[in-house]
């Protein structure tokens, strides 16, 4: 069994426009499921032309409510992301870390993630 | 009921004209409302988003809406952008390609909205020559505005958009309006505060503030938009309830409108002559994101 799962945003979203929060949720569910199984996850941004914070908050920001920053740093990688999109993702990550500093929010999010 | 509409430009006075129209018609049910446009000597195309939202709301209350005495130049622009097609006029071709058509969306229409921006703006050869970085930022900005309505407005009647390009002034204006709960109620309910509408808009556009409480973080969309518009030397206007907020040349001003808008309008004006390379504004390494 492979230890690494590669996820293509283009394949999951079905479009180079990664803008909808709902599409971000689909991406999140795959990343989260794989990380819970102990896998490394590589998210490929190849051929993505547009991103929004709403999409990235749902896809990746949300992970900070389920996993520690150390776990995410260890298990998640991004590939083929354009320089300005990298900047946007960094902002989303920083915002998510700040958001989940509130322990109540973290507990609630964790409960939701665990079903 | 017959109501006269003055000129409607994309500025505070233009929004005041529209909220006045709402104030006079908000309780109308099963009636006939004639909007007399003989005095409407100018109508900025992007203001069709807010105007269309108000007329749609009137229609949802089973009113019969008639637009009368439309002056020829106004009729031409509102026919080109498809607005008047909703009110009994035939659409005319947009030969110079200066309009982004009027369109209504439902909250589930994120992808439809994205395709609309691609087809009606990004892929049209007659649209302004903008740098690749600027086109990308514009596209992302309008997606952020739309997402904001989807995530926060709780609108049941839809989201309305329209744009207009002004080639001589090198300006592109685009607006999104929703008929949702408005920023004041959203912010005050989330925080247990009692902010005025202008203060609620200022709060929502300020760094790190968010009304989100669930498992998905938020609070970035409007800040990104604010940063981009400041760099671009464009303009960002927000109307919600009776709050008016305008960021122009980096300076924000707020005002209270005489009446309320039943939702939120976000209007951006992009300086299309901007040569800044937004693509190179970030130097974050792929291994240093998380």
Tab-separated table of C-alpha atoms in Angstrom:
chain	number	residue	atom	x	y	z
A	1	UNK	CA	0.000	0.000	0.000
A	2	UNK	CA	1.390	3.402	-0.970
A	3	UNK	CA	2.351	5.680	1.892
A	4	UNK	CA	1.683	8.830	-0.145
A	5	UNK	CA	-1.556	10.001	-1.674
A	6	UNK	CA	-1.361	12.581	-4.467
A	7	UNK	CA	-4.438	14.712	-4.936
A	8	UNK	CA	-5.037	16.716	-8.102
A	9	UNK	CA	-7.203	19.765	-7.437
A	10	UNK	CA	-8.133	19.896	-11.107
A	11	UNK	CA	-9.463	16.354	-10.969
A	12	UNK	CA	-11.510	16.827	-7.798
A	13	UNK	CA	-12.932	20.223	-8.697
A	14	UNK	CA	-13.338	19.375	-12.382
A	15	UNK	CA	-12.240	22.858	-13.375
A	16	UNK	CA	-9.146	25.092	-13.141
A	17	UNK	CA	-11.261	27.537	-11.112
A	18	UNK	CA	-10.933	26.505	-7.489
A	19	UNK	CA	-13.268	29.097	-6.044
A	20	UNK	CA	-16.222	27.427	-4.286
A	21	UNK	CA	-16.185	26.537	-0.604
A	22	UNK	CA	-18.136	23.357	-1.416
A	23	UNK	CA	-15.389	22.196	-3.773
A	24	UNK	CA	-12.834	22.973	-1.084
A	25	UNK	CA	-14.786	20.733	1.270
A	26	UNK	CA	-14.401	17.791	-1.150
A	27	UNK	CA	-10.648	18.359	-1.219
A	28	UNK	CA	-10.541	18.625	2.564
A	29	UNK	CA	-12.387	15.340	3.022
A	30	UNK	CA	-9.807	13.485	0.952
A	31	UNK	CA	-6.818	15.099	2.664
A	32	UNK	CA	-8.288	14.593	6.113
A	33	UNK	CA	-9.252	10.966	5.448
A	34	UNK	CA	-5.782	10.113	4.188
A	35	UNK	CA	-3.995	11.906	7.024
A	36	UNK	CA	-6.098	10.092	9.587
A	37	UNK	CA	-4.911	6.862	7.989
A	38	UNK	CA	-1.347	8.028	8.549
A	39	UNK	CA	-0.591	8.787	4.904
A	40	UNK	CA	1.502	11.581	3.496
A	41	UNK	CA	-0.580	13.792	1.215
A	42	UNK	CA	0.661	15.767	-1.785
A	43	UNK	CA	-1.780	18.319	-3.173
A	44	UNK	CA	-1.077	19.201	-6.787
A	45	UNK	CA	-2.094	22.665	-7.953
A	46	UNK	CA	-1.044	21.902	-11.538
A	47	UNK	CA	-3.248	23.701	-14.117
A	48	UNK	CA	-5.218	25.605	-11.466
A	49	UNK	CA	-5.836	29.153	-12.701
A	50	UNK	CA	-7.858	30.723	-9.882
A	51	UNK	CA	-8.106	30.246	-6.148
A	52	UNK	CA	-10.102	31.966	-3.446
A	53	UNK	CA	-9.606	32.152	0.287
A	54	UNK	CA	-13.072	30.564	0.651
A	55	UNK	CA	-11.893	27.485	-1.260
A	56	UNK	CA	-8.573	27.237	0.592
A	57	UNK	CA	-10.174	27.826	3.997
A	58	UNK	CA	-12.448	24.842	3.409
A	59	UNK	CA	-9.794	22.641	1.766
A	60	UNK	CA	-6.790	23.316	3.974
A	61	UNK	CA	-7.506	25.931	6.676
A	62	UNK	CA	-10.078	23.606	8.182
A	63	UNK	CA	-7.396	20.948	8.796
A	64	UNK	CA	-5.983	23.071	11.630
A	65	UNK	CA	-9.135	22.269	13.608
A	66	UNK	CA	-8.415	18.541	13.345
A	67	UNK	CA	-4.650	18.163	13.300
A	68	UNK	CA	-1.798	19.941	15.040
A	69	UNK	CA	0.391	22.295	13.008
A	70	UNK	CA	3.272	19.826	13.477
A	71	UNK	CA	1.246	16.939	12.016
A	72	UNK	CA	0.215	19.052	9.050
A	73	UNK	CA	3.777	20.226	8.463
A	74	UNK	CA	4.937	16.619	8.551
A	75	UNK	CA	2.253	15.029	6.381
A	76	UNK	CA	1.088	17.646	3.891
A	77	UNK	CA	2.904	18.952	0.826
A	78	UNK	CA	1.852	21.175	-2.043
A	79	UNK	CA	3.244	20.971	-5.563
A	80	UNK	CA	3.110	23.143	-8.669
A	81	UNK	CA	1.561	26.099	-6.892
A	82	UNK	CA	2.149	29.503	-8.470
A	83	UNK	CA	4.130	32.028	-6.390
A	84	UNK	CA	1.218	34.376	-5.727
A	85	UNK	CA	-1.084	31.450	-4.890
A	86	UNK	CA	1.584	30.268	-2.451
A	87	UNK	CA	1.301	33.657	-0.759
A	88	UNK	CA	-2.485	33.312	-0.554
A	89	UNK	CA	-2.233	29.806	0.911
A	90	UNK	CA	0.263	31.046	3.503
A	91	UNK	CA	-2.227	33.771	4.518
A	92	UNK	CA	-5.002	31.189	4.789
A	93	UNK	CA	-2.795	28.973	6.968
A	94	UNK	CA	-1.852	31.866	9.248
A	95	UNK	CA	-5.514	32.884	9.556
A	96	UNK	CA	-6.524	29.294	10.353
A	97	UNK	CA	-3.857	28.954	13.050
A	98	UNK	CA	-5.082	32.194	14.611
A	99	UNK	CA	-8.730	31.098	14.311
A	100	UNK	CA	-8.151	27.771	16.053
A	101	UNK	CA	-6.092	29.337	18.846
A	102	UNK	CA	-9.489	29.606	20.528
A	103	UNK	CA	-9.657	26.207	22.317
A	104	UNK	CA	-13.460	26.103	22.128
A	105	UNK	CA	-13.370	26.437	18.344
A	106	UNK	CA	-10.684	23.740	18.157
A	107	UNK	CA	-12.702	21.332	20.314
A	108	UNK	CA	-15.872	21.946	18.307
A	109	UNK	CA	-14.081	21.442	14.994
A	110	UNK	CA	-12.416	18.272	16.239
A	111	UNK	CA	-15.781	16.874	17.372
A	112	UNK	CA	-17.287	17.604	13.930
A	113	UNK	CA	-14.297	15.997	12.169
A	114	UNK	CA	-14.520	12.866	14.287
A	115	UNK	CA	-18.259	12.609	13.548
B	1	UNK	CA	-47.770	53.564	-7.725
B	2	UNK	CA	-45.491	55.712	-9.896
B	3	UNK	CA	-41.980	56.564	-8.765
B	4	UNK	CA	-39.509	58.857	-10.465
B	5	UNK	CA	-35.885	57.709	-10.535
B	6	UNK	CA	-33.056	60.283	-10.744
B	7	UNK	CA	-29.694	59.571	-12.392
B	8	UNK	CA	-27.893	56.611	-10.872
B	9	UNK	CA	-24.111	56.789	-10.784
B	10	UNK	CA	-21.884	54.401	-8.872
B	11	UNK	CA	-21.350	56.736	-5.934
B	12	UNK	CA	-23.024	57.553	-2.650
B	13	UNK	CA	-25.729	59.636	-4.337
B	14	UNK	CA	-26.487	56.751	-6.709
B	15	UNK	CA	-26.912	54.342	-3.821
B	16	UNK	CA	-29.088	56.899	-2.038
B	17	UNK	CA	-31.378	57.012	-5.077
B	18	UNK	CA	-31.748	53.240	-4.970
B	19	UNK	CA	-32.381	52.953	-1.220
B	20	UNK	CA	-34.970	55.689	-1.576
B	21	UNK	CA	-36.680	53.568	-4.226
B	22	UNK	CA	-36.611	50.625	-1.822
B	23	UNK	CA	-37.999	52.688	1.058
B	24	UNK	CA	-40.977	53.716	-1.047
B	25	UNK	CA	-41.742	50.256	-2.370
B	26	UNK	CA	-40.712	47.795	0.332
B	27	UNK	CA	-44.244	47.165	1.591
B	28	UNK	CA	-45.823	46.846	-1.851
B	29	UNK	CA	-47.606	43.580	-2.467
B	30	UNK	CA	-49.598	42.512	-5.524
B	31	UNK	CA	-49.435	46.025	-6.926
B	32	UNK	CA	-48.326	47.780	-10.086
B	33	UNK	CA	-45.166	49.814	-9.727
B	34	UNK	CA	-44.154	52.117	-12.535
B	35	UNK	CA	-40.609	53.422	-12.327
B	36	UNK	CA	-40.499	56.577	-14.391
B	37	UNK	CA	-36.997	57.042	-15.772
B	38	UNK	CA	-37.541	60.302	-17.623
B	39	UNK	CA	-35.191	62.021	-15.165
B	40	UNK	CA	-32.661	59.194	-15.247
B	41	UNK	CA	-30.218	60.965	-17.517
B	42	UNK	CA	-27.375	58.573	-16.598
B	43	UNK	CA	-27.223	55.020	-15.283
B	44	UNK	CA	-23.862	53.359	-14.605
B	45	UNK	CA	-24.152	49.804	-15.905
B	46	UNK	CA	-22.663	48.147	-12.811
B	47	UNK	CA	-25.471	49.695	-10.705
B	48	UNK	CA	-27.839	47.266	-12.466
B	49	UNK	CA	-26.752	44.660	-9.891
B	50	UNK	CA	-28.331	46.606	-7.024
B	51	UNK	CA	-31.236	47.938	-9.113
B	52	UNK	CA	-31.985	44.430	-10.405
B	53	UNK	CA	-31.927	43.043	-6.872
B	54	UNK	CA	-34.537	45.589	-5.766
B	55	UNK	CA	-36.770	44.928	-8.772
B	56	UNK	CA	-36.445	41.168	-8.279
B	57	UNK	CA	-37.548	41.578	-4.672
B	58	UNK	CA	-40.560	43.584	-5.837
B	59	UNK	CA	-41.391	40.805	-8.290
B	60	UNK	CA	-41.113	38.206	-5.534
B	61	UNK	CA	-43.847	40.127	-3.715
B	62	UNK	CA	-45.986	39.574	-6.826
B	63	UNK	CA	-45.791	43.176	-7.963
B	64	UNK	CA	-45.931	44.060	-11.619
B	65	UNK	CA	-42.897	46.270	-12.331
B	66	UNK	CA	-42.831	48.567	-15.362
B	67	UNK	CA	-39.893	50.766	-16.390
B	68	UNK	CA	-41.168	53.746	-18.386
B	69	UNK	CA	-39.797	56.739	-20.301
B	70	UNK	CA	-36.263	55.428	-20.430
B	71	UNK	CA	-33.988	57.889	-22.204
B	72	UNK	CA	-32.327	56.516	-25.322
B	73	UNK	CA	-28.665	56.474	-24.112
B	74	UNK	CA	-29.694	54.765	-20.865
B	75	UNK	CA	-31.943	52.327	-22.735
B	76	UNK	CA	-29.042	51.488	-25.042
B	77	UNK	CA	-26.617	50.619	-22.249
B	78	UNK	CA	-29.201	48.697	-20.207
B	79	UNK	CA	-30.197	46.755	-23.335
B	80	UNK	CA	-26.592	45.952	-24.184
B	81	UNK	CA	-25.880	44.485	-20.781
B	82	UNK	CA	-29.047	42.409	-20.882
B	83	UNK	CA	-30.729	44.149	-17.957
B	84	UNK	CA	-33.770	45.330	-19.870
B	85	UNK	CA	-34.262	41.868	-21.361
B	86	UNK	CA	-35.818	41.073	-17.986
B	87	UNK	CA	-38.309	43.914	-18.424
B	88	UNK	CA	-39.730	43.446	-21.875
B	89	UNK	CA	-36.977	44.866	-24.116
B	90	UNK	CA	-34.965	43.099	-26.766
B	91	UNK	CA	-31.267	42.711	-26.045
B	92	UNK	CA	-28.973	44.558	-28.441
B	93	UNK	CA	-25.415	43.519	-29.348
B	94	UNK	CA	-22.584	45.005	-27.305
B	95	UNK	CA	-20.453	46.008	-30.310
B	96	UNK	CA	-17.654	47.639	-28.312
B	97	UNK	CA	-17.684	44.990	-25.625
B	98	UNK	CA	-17.843	47.368	-22.701
B	99	UNK	CA	-20.403	45.502	-20.614
B	100	UNK	CA	-20.218	42.474	-18.347
B	101	UNK	CA	-23.836	41.339	-18.572
B	102	UNK	CA	-26.382	41.602	-15.811
B	103	UNK	CA	-27.019	38.205	-14.302
B	104	UNK	CA	-28.841	36.694	-11.340
B	105	UNK	CA	-27.384	33.669	-9.535
B	106	UNK	CA	-28.486	31.346	-6.786
B	107	UNK	CA	-26.155	30.666	-3.860
B	108	UNK	CA	-25.275	27.237	-5.263
B	109	UNK	CA	-24.071	28.810	-8.504
B	110	UNK	CA	-20.370	29.348	-7.641
B	111	UNK	CA	-19.246	27.472	-10.723
B	112	UNK	CA	-21.771	29.155	-12.969
B	113	UNK	CA	-20.538	32.507	-11.686
B	114	UNK	CA	-16.925	31.483	-12.361
B	115	UNK	CA	-17.793	30.494	-15.954
B	116	UNK	CA	-19.670	33.753	-16.432
B	117	UNK	CA	-16.583	35.771	-15.434
B	118	UNK	CA	-14.400	33.653	-17.724
B	119	UNK	CA	-16.709	33.952	-20.728
B	120	UNK	CA	-17.923	37.489	-20.283
B	121	UNK	CA	-14.686	39.089	-19.216
B	122	UNK	CA	-11.466	37.089	-19.239
B	123	UNK	CA	-11.867	35.437	-22.643
B	124	UNK	CA	-13.392	38.375	-24.505
B	125	UNK	CA	-10.899	40.007	-26.865
B	126	UNK	CA	-12.562	43.425	-26.716
B	127	UNK	CA	-12.066	43.783	-22.955
B	128	UNK	CA	-9.298	46.084	-21.684
B	129	UNK	CA	-5.682	45.143	-22.132
B	130	UNK	CA	-4.657	44.425	-18.577
B	131	UNK	CA	-1.504	42.728	-17.333
B	132	UNK	CA	-1.858	38.986	-16.667
B	133	UNK	CA	-1.299	39.573	-12.977
B	134	UNK	CA	-4.017	42.217	-12.861
B	135	UNK	CA	-6.547	40.039	-14.687
B	136	UNK	CA	-5.866	37.244	-12.211
B	137	UNK	CA	-6.293	39.595	-9.250
B	138	UNK	CA	-9.512	41.027	-10.695
B	139	UNK	CA	-10.899	37.553	-11.306
B	140	UNK	CA	-9.996	36.412	-7.800
B	141	UNK	CA	-11.435	39.569	-6.289
B	142	UNK	CA	-14.851	39.102	-7.860
B	143	UNK	CA	-14.825	35.435	-6.845
B	144	UNK	CA	-14.057	36.526	-3.272
B	145	UNK	CA	-16.997	38.949	-3.368
B	146	UNK	CA	-19.317	36.252	-4.671
B	147	UNK	CA	-18.061	33.732	-2.077
B	148	UNK	CA	-18.659	36.297	0.616
B	149	UNK	CA	-22.316	36.547	-0.400
B	150	UNK	CA	-22.623	32.769	-0.577
B	151	UNK	CA	-21.071	32.257	2.858
B	152	UNK	CA	-22.569	35.125	4.811
B	153	UNK	CA	-25.679	36.606	3.245
B	154	UNK	CA	-28.207	33.797	3.819
B	155	UNK	CA	-30.015	35.184	0.784
B	156	UNK	CA	-32.967	33.223	-0.533
B	157	UNK	CA	-33.651	35.471	-3.492
B	158	UNK	CA	-30.248	35.264	-5.123
B	159	UNK	CA	-27.119	37.187	-5.945
B	160	UNK	CA	-27.003	39.783	-8.721
B	161	UNK	CA	-24.030	41.040	-10.688
B	162	UNK	CA	-23.161	43.404	-13.496
B	163	UNK	CA	-20.107	45.224	-14.803
B	164	UNK	CA	-19.144	48.104	-17.050
B	165	UNK	CA	-15.852	49.063	-18.640
B	166	UNK	CA	-15.007	52.741	-19.168
B	167	UNK	CA	-12.150	52.668	-21.713
B	168	UNK	CA	-11.379	56.393	-21.735
B	169	UNK	CA	-11.006	56.506	-17.955
B	170	UNK	CA	-9.231	53.111	-17.798
B	171	UNK	CA	-11.719	51.948	-15.226
B	172	UNK	CA	-13.608	48.681	-14.907
B	173	UNK	CA	-16.530	48.639	-12.489
B	174	UNK	CA	-18.169	45.485	-11.247
B	175	UNK	CA	-20.796	45.006	-8.573
B	176	UNK	CA	-22.380	42.118	-6.711
B	177	UNK	CA	-25.582	42.593	-4.714
B	178	UNK	CA	-27.465	40.153	-2.521
B	179	UNK	CA	-30.802	40.247	-0.758
B	180	UNK	CA	-29.541	38.653	2.439
B	181	UNK	CA	-29.423	39.583	6.118
B	182	UNK	CA	-26.819	42.338	5.745
B	183	UNK	CA	-23.537	42.859	7.549
B	184	UNK	CA	-25.004	44.654	10.569
B	185	UNK	CA	-27.206	41.733	11.589
B	186	UNK	CA	-24.509	39.206	10.726
B	187	UNK	CA	-21.815	40.943	12.786
B	188	UNK	CA	-24.077	41.886	15.700
B	189	UNK	CA	-25.640	38.413	15.987
B	190	UNK	CA	-22.244	36.754	15.897
B	191	UNK	CA	-20.570	39.061	18.405
B	192	UNK	CA	-23.474	40.077	20.591
B	193	UNK	CA	-22.764	43.709	19.781
B	194	UNK	CA	-24.903	46.600	18.691
B	195	UNK	CA	-22.818	48.188	15.941
B	196	UNK	CA	-24.332	50.618	13.466
B	197	UNK	CA	-24.370	49.517	9.830
B	198	UNK	CA	-21.343	51.647	8.810
B	199	UNK	CA	-19.391	50.395	11.858
B	200	UNK	CA	-20.311	46.782	11.017
B	201	UNK	CA	-18.916	47.196	7.486
B	202	UNK	CA	-15.716	48.739	8.839
B	203	UNK	CA	-15.415	45.830	11.292
B	204	UNK	CA	-15.911	43.215	8.560
B	205	UNK	CA	-13.260	44.735	6.311
B	206	UNK	CA	-10.649	45.009	9.057
B	207	UNK	CA	-7.804	42.562	9.607
B	208	UNK	CA	-8.530	39.166	11.156
B	209	UNK	CA	-12.157	39.890	11.978
B	210	UNK	CA	-14.611	37.141	11.073
B	211	UNK	CA	-18.148	36.163	11.986
B	212	UNK	CA	-17.383	32.517	11.213
B	213	UNK	CA	-17.833	30.134	14.145
B	214	UNK	CA	-17.848	26.670	12.552
B	215	UNK	CA	-15.094	24.291	11.556
B	216	UNK	CA	-14.086	26.298	8.474
B	217	UNK	CA	-12.076	29.438	9.264
B	218	UNK	CA	-12.836	32.708	7.518
B	219	UNK	CA	-12.155	36.394	7.626
B	220	UNK	CA	-9.808	36.883	4.722
B	221	UNK	CA	-11.858	37.608	1.587
B	222	UNK	CA	-12.741	41.257	2.215
B	223	UNK	CA	-9.267	42.009	3.592
B	224	UNK	CA	-7.607	40.637	0.451
B	225	UNK	CA	-9.964	42.718	-1.621
B	226	UNK	CA	-9.162	45.822	0.418
B	227	UNK	CA	-5.418	45.257	0.029
B	228	UNK	CA	-5.666	44.717	-3.719
B	229	UNK	CA	-7.824	47.776	-4.316
B	230	UNK	CA	-5.426	49.911	-2.290
B	231	UNK	CA	-2.421	48.732	-4.341
B	232	UNK	CA	-4.329	49.112	-7.608
B	233	UNK	CA	-5.461	52.651	-6.694
B	234	UNK	CA	-9.001	51.587	-7.449
B	235	UNK	CA	-12.145	51.975	-5.424
B	236	UNK	CA	-14.191	49.639	-3.257
B	237	UNK	CA	-17.699	50.532	-2.139
B	238	UNK	CA	-19.913	48.553	0.215
B	239	UNK	CA	-23.536	49.253	1.042
B	240	UNK	CA	-25.313	47.164	3.636
B	241	UNK	CA	-28.502	48.130	5.468
B	242	UNK	CA	-28.095	51.897	5.789
B	243	UNK	CA	-24.308	51.713	5.926
B	244	UNK	CA	-22.113	53.142	3.170
B	245	UNK	CA	-18.371	52.485	3.144
B	246	UNK	CA	-15.965	53.614	0.458
B	247	UNK	CA	-12.258	52.948	0.043
B	248	UNK	CA	-10.767	55.302	-2.523
B	249	UNK	CA	-7.049	55.931	-3.076
B	250	UNK	CA	-6.361	53.976	0.108
B	251	UNK	CA	-8.631	56.098	2.314
B	252	UNK	CA	-11.820	54.667	3.802
B	253	UNK	CA	-14.861	56.798	4.582
B	254	UNK	CA	-18.182	55.735	6.050
B	255	UNK	CA	-21.620	57.321	6.010
B	256	UNK	CA	-25.173	56.528	6.991
B	257	UNK	CA	-27.626	56.410	4.077
B	258	UNK	CA	-31.101	57.882	4.644
B	259	UNK	CA	-32.738	54.466	4.117
B	260	UNK	CA	-31.737	50.821	4.103
B	261	UNK	CA	-30.780	48.462	1.310
B	262	UNK	CA	-32.274	45.000	1.976
B	263	UNK	CA	-28.969	43.155	1.770
B	264	UNK	CA	-25.421	43.971	0.750
B	265	UNK	CA	-23.827	45.510	-2.336
B	266	UNK	CA	-20.108	45.300	-3.009
B	267	UNK	CA	-18.775	47.359	-5.906
B	268	UNK	CA	-15.183	47.390	-7.133
B	269	UNK	CA	-13.579	49.814	-9.539
B	270	UNK	CA	-10.322	48.597	-11.029
B	271	UNK	CA	-7.670	50.840	-12.494
B	272	UNK	CA	-7.051	48.889	-15.729
B	273	UNK	CA	-3.924	50.896	-16.578
B	274	UNK	CA	-2.166	49.464	-13.528
B	275	UNK	CA	1.131	47.887	-14.649
B	276	UNK	CA	2.051	46.331	-11.305
B	277	UNK	CA	3.121	42.691	-11.538
B	278	UNK	CA	0.986	41.128	-8.849
B	279	UNK	CA	2.331	37.680	-9.722
B	280	UNK	CA	5.677	38.468	-8.134
B	281	UNK	CA	4.392	39.991	-4.938
B	282	UNK	CA	5.031	36.871	-2.900
B	283	UNK	CA	8.203	34.952	-2.203
B	284	UNK	CA	6.919	32.204	0.064
B	285	UNK	CA	8.737	28.892	-0.323
B	286	UNK	CA	6.660	25.733	-0.936
B	287	UNK	CA	8.263	24.086	2.082
B	288	UNK	CA	7.528	27.028	4.373
B	289	UNK	CA	3.745	27.246	4.061
B	290	UNK	CA	2.536	25.090	6.933
